[in-house]
mmCIF file of C-alpha atoms in Angstrom:
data_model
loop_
_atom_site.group_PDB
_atom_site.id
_atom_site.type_symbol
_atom_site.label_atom_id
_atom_site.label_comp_id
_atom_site.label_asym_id
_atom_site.label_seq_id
_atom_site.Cartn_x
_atom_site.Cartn_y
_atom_site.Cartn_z
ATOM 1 C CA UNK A 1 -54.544 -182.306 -157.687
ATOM 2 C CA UNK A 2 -54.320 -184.929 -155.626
ATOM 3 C CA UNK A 3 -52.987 -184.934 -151.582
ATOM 4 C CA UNK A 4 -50.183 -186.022 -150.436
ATOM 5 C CA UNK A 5 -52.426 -187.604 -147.663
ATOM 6 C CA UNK A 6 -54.305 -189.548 -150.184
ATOM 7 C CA UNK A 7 -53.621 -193.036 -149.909
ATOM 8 C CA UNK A 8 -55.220 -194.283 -153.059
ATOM 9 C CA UNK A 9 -52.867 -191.884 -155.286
ATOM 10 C CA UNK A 10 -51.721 -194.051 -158.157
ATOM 11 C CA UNK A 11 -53.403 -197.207 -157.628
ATOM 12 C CA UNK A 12 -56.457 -197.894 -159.360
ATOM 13 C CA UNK A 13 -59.900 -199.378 -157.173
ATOM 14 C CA UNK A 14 -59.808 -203.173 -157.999
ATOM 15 C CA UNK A 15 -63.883 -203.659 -156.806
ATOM 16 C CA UNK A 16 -64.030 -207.288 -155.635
ATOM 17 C CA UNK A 17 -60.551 -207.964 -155.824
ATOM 18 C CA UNK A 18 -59.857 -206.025 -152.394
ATOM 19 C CA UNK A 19 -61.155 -208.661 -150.420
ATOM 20 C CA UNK A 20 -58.887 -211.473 -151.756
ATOM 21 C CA UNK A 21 -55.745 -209.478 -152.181
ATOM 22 C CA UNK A 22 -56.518 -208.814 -148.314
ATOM 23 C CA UNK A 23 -56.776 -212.254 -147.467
ATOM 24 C CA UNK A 24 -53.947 -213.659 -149.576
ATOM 25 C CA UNK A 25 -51.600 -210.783 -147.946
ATOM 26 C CA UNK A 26 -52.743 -211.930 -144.690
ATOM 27 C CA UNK A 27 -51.895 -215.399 -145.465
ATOM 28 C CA UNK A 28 -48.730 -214.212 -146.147
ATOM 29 C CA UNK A 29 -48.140 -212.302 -143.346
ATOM 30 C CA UNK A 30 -49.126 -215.319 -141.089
ATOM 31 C CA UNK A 31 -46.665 -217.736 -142.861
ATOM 32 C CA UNK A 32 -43.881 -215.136 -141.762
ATOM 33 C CA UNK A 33 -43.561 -217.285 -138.657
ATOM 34 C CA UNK A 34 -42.281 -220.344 -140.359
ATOM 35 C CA UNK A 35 -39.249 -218.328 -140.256
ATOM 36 C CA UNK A 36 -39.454 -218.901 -136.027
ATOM 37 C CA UNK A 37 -40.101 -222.896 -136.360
ATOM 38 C CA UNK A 38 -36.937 -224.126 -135.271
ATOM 39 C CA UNK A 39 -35.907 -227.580 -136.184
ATOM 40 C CA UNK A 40 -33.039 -230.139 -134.496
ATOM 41 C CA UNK A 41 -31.100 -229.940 -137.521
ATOM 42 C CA UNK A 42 -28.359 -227.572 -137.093
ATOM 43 C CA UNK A 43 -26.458 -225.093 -140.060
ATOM 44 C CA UNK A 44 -23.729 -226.562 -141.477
ATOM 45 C CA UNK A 45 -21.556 -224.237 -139.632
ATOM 46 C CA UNK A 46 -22.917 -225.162 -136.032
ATOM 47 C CA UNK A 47 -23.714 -221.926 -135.584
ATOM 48 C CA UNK A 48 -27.621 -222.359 -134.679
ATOM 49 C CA UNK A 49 -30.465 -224.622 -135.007
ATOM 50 C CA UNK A 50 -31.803 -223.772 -138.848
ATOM 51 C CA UNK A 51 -35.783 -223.019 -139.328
ATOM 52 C CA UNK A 52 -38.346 -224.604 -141.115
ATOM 53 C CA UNK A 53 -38.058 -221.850 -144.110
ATOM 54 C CA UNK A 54 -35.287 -222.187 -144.335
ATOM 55 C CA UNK A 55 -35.499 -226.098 -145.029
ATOM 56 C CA UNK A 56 -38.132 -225.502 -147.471
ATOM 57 C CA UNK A 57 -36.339 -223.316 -149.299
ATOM 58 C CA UNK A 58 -33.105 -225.942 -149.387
ATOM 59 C CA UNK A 59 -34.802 -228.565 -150.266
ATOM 60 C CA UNK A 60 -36.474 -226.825 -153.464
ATOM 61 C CA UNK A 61 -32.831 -226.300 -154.061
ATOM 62 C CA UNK A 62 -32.626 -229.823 -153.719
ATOM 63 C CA UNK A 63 -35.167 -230.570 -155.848
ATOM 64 C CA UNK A 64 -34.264 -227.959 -158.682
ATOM 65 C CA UNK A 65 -30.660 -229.120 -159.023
ATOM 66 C CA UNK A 66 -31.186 -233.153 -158.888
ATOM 67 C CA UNK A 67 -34.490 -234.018 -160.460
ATOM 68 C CA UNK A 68 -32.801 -233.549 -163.964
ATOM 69 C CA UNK A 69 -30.500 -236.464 -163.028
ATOM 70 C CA UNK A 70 -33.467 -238.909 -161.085
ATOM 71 C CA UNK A 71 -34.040 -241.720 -163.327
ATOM 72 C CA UNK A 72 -37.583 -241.263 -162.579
ATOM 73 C CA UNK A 73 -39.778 -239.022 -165.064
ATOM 74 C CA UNK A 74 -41.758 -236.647 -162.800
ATOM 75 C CA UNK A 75 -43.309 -233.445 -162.739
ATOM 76 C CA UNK A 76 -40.740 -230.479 -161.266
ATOM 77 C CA UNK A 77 -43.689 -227.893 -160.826
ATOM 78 C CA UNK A 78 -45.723 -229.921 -158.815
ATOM 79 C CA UNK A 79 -42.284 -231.513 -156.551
ATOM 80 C CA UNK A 80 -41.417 -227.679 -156.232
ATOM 81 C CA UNK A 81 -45.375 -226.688 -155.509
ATOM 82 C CA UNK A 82 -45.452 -229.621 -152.550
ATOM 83 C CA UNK A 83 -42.040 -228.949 -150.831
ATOM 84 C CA UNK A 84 -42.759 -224.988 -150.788
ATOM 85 C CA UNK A 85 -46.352 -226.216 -149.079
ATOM 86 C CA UNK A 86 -45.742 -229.304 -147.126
ATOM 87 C CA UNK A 87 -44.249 -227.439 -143.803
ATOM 88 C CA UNK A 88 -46.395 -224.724 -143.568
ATOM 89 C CA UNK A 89 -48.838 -226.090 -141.214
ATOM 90 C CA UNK A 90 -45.897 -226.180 -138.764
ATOM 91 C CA UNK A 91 -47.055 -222.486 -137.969
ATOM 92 C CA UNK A 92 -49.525 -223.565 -135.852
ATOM 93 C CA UNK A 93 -48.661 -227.321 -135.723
ATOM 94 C CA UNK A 94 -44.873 -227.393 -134.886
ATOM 95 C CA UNK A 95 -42.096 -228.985 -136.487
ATOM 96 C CA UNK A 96 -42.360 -232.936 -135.247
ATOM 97 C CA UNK A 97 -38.462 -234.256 -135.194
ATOM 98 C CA UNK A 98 -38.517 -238.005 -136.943
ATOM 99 C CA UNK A 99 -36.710 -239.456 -134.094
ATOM 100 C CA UNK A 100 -39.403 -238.638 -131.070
ATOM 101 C CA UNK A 101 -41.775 -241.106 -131.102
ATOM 102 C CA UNK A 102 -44.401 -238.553 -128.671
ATOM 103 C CA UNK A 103 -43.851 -235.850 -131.096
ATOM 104 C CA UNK A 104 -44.942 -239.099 -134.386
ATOM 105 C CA UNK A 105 -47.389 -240.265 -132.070
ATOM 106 C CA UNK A 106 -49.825 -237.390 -132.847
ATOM 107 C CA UNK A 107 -48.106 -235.550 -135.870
ATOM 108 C CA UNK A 108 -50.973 -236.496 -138.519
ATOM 109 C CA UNK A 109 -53.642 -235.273 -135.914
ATOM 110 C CA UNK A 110 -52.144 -231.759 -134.986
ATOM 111 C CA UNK A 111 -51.234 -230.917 -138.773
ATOM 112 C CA UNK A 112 -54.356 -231.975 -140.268
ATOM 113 C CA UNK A 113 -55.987 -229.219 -137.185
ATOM 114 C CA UNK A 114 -53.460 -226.773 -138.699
ATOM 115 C CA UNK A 115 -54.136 -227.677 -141.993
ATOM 116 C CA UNK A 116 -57.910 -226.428 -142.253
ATOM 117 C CA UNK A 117 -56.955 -223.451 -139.556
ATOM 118 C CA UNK A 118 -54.338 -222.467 -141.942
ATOM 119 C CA UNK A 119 -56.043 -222.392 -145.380
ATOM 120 C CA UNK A 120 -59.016 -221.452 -144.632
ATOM 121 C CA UNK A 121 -57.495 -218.058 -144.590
ATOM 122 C CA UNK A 122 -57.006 -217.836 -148.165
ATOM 123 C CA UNK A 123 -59.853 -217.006 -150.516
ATOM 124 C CA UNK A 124 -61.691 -220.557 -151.209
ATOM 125 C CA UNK A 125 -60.559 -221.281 -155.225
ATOM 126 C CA UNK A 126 -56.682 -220.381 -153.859
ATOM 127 C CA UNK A 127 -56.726 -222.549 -150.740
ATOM 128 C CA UNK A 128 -58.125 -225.639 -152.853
ATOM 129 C CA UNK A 129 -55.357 -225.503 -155.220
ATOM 130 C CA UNK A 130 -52.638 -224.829 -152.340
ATOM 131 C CA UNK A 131 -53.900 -227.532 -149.857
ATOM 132 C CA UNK A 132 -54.683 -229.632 -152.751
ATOM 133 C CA UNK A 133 -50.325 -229.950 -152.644
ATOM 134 C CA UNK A 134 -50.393 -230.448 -148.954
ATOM 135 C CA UNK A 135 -52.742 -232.791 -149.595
ATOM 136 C CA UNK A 136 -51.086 -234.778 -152.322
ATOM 137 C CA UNK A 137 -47.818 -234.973 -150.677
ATOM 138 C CA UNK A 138 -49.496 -236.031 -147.024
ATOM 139 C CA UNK A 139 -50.753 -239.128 -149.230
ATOM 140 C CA UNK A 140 -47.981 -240.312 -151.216
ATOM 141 C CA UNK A 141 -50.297 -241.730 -154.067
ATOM 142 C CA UNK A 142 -48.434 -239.663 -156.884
ATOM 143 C CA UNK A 143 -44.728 -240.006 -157.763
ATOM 144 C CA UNK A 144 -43.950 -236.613 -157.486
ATOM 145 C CA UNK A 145 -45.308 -236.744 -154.129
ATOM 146 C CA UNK A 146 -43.154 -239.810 -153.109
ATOM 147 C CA UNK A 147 -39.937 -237.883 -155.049
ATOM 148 C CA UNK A 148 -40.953 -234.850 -153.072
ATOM 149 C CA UNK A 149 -41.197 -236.845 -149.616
ATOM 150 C CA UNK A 150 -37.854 -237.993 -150.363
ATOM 151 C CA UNK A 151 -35.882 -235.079 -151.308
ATOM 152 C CA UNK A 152 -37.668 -233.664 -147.939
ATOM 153 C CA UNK A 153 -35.748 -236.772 -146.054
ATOM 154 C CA UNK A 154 -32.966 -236.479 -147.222
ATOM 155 C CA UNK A 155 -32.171 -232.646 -146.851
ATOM 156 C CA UNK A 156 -32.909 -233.404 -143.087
ATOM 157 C CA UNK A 157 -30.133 -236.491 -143.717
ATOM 158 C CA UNK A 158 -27.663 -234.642 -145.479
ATOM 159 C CA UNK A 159 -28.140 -231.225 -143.371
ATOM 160 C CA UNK A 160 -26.455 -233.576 -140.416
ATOM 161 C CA UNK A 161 -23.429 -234.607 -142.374
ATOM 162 C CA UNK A 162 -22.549 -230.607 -143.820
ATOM 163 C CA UNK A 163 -22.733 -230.185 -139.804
ATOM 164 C CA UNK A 164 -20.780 -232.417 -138.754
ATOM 165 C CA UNK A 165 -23.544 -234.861 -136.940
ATOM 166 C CA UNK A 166 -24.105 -232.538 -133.990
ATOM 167 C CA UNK A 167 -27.688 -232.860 -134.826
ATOM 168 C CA UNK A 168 -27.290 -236.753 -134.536
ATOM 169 C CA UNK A 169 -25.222 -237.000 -131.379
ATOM 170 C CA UNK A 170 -27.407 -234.611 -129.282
ATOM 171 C CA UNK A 171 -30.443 -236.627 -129.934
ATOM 172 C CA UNK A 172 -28.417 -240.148 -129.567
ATOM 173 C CA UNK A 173 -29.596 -241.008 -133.334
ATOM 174 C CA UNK A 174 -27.241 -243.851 -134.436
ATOM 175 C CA UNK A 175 -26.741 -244.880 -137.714
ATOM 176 C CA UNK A 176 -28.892 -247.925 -137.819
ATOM 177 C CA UNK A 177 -31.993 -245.780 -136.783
ATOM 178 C CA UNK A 178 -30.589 -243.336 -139.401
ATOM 179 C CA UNK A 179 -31.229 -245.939 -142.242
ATOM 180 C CA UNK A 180 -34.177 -247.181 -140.899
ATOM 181 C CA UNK A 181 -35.752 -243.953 -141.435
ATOM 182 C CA UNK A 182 -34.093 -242.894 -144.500
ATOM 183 C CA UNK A 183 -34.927 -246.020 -146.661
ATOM 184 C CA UNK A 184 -37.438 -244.964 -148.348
ATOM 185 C CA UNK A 185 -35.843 -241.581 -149.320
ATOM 186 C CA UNK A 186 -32.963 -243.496 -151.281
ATOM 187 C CA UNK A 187 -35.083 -246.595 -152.525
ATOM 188 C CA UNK A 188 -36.996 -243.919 -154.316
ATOM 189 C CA UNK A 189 -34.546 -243.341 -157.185
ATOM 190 C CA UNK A 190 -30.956 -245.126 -158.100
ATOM 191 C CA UNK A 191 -29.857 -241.392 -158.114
ATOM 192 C CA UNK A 192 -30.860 -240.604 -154.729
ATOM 193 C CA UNK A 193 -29.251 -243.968 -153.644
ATOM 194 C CA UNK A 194 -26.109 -243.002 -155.310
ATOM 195 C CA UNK A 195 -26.580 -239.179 -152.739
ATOM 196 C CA UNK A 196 -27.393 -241.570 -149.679
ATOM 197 C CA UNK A 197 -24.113 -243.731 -150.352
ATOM 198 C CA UNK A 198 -21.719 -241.088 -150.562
ATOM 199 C CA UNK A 199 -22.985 -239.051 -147.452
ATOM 200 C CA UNK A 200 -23.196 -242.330 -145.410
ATOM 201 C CA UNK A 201 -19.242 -242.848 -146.466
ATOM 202 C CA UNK A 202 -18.941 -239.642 -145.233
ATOM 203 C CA UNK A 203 -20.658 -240.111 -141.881
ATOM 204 C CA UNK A 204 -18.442 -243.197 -141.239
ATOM 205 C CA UNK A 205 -14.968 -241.496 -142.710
ATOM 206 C CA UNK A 206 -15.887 -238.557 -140.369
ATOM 207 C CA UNK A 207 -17.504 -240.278 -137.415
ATOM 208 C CA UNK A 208 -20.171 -238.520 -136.948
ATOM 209 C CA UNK A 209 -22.628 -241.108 -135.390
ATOM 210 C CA UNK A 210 -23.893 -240.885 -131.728
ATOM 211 C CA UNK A 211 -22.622 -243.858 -129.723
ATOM 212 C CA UNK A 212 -25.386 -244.528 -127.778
ATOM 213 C CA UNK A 213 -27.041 -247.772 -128.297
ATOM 214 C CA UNK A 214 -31.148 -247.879 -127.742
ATOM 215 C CA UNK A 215 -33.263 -251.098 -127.537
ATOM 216 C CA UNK A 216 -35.677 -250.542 -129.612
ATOM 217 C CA UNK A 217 -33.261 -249.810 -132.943
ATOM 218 C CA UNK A 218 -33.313 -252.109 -135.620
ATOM 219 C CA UNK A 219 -31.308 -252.008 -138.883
#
């Protein structure tokens, strides 16, 4: 009969598998912290800031529910594969808000670092194929990359409307530097354009824009 104090009751020795199941979990474990990235974007209730899982996990909803309706034929796998990957070198690298030009200024630099710390935790053949999607969306080559990248914009867009622009007036983002940055989200697909046009009524019905006018904005 077995112990009660023996661990291994019920689970069959794997041999070399031990090793990468240990790895993988600790990858795992490690991403956990995403959950503690916080981002400028607020809930649509106000309540708090939301994290960066949980805009990876809205934007896959994103994704899921609009790429039947994109005029643009793409891969859904691979869009859902990049946007479940593209943030989580913000565990080591931070989430860097669009509108900061410091935090730009050396965004490529400090996620690329994070990139190899990150994935090199995973067993080699697994952390090829998962920062082979980091990869592909960081370069924007692909179509389902560029679809990705924009669904990624414009859940950070969007997540400021549902909350009423708080987001927007406590960083003194105005609507012209809004649609400089969101451009190439809705030039991506007519579809998207058609999201981006009803949500920008809705800014300017509800009036959600910061007032503050800066220099440097251009239309």
């Amino acid at each position: 009969m077995y112990s009660h104090g023996d661990s291994s009751i019920g689970f069959p020795m794997s041999g070399a598998n031990e090793d990468r199941i240990s790895r993988i979990t600790g990858f795992l474990e490690t991403i956990d912290r995403l959950k503690s990235v916080e981002r400028r974007g607020w809930l649509a209730d106000g309540s708090r800031r939301e994290n960066a899982a949980e805009h990876s996990w809205h934007v896959c909803m994103y994704a899921l529910l609009l790429h039947n309706e994109l005029e643009s034929q793409t891969d859904l796998h691979r869009i859902l594969c990049m946007l479940l990957v593209h943030d989580l070198v913000e565990v080591y690298a931070g989430d860097s808000y669009v509108y900061d030009d410091r935090e730009m200024a050396d965004q490529h630099e400090r996620e690329s670092l994070a990139a190899q710390r990150l994935f090199a935790l995973l067993p080699s053949d697994v952390a090829e194929r998962i920062r082979g999607f980091w990869d592909e969306f960081e370069a924007q080559v692909t179509p389902e990359a560029r679809i990705a990248r924009a669904f990624d914009i414009a859940h950070g867009f969007s997540q400021n409307v549902f909350s009423q622009g708080k987001g927007w007036r406590q960083n003194s983002v105005t609507e012209a530097m809004s649609r400089k940055v969101n451009r190439v989200a809705w030039e991506t697909d007519p579809v998207l354009a058609a999201f981006y046009r009803q949500l920008y009524e809705r800014a300017e019905r509800e009036d959600l824009w910061s007032k503050e006018d800066r220099s440097s904005e251009t239309s």
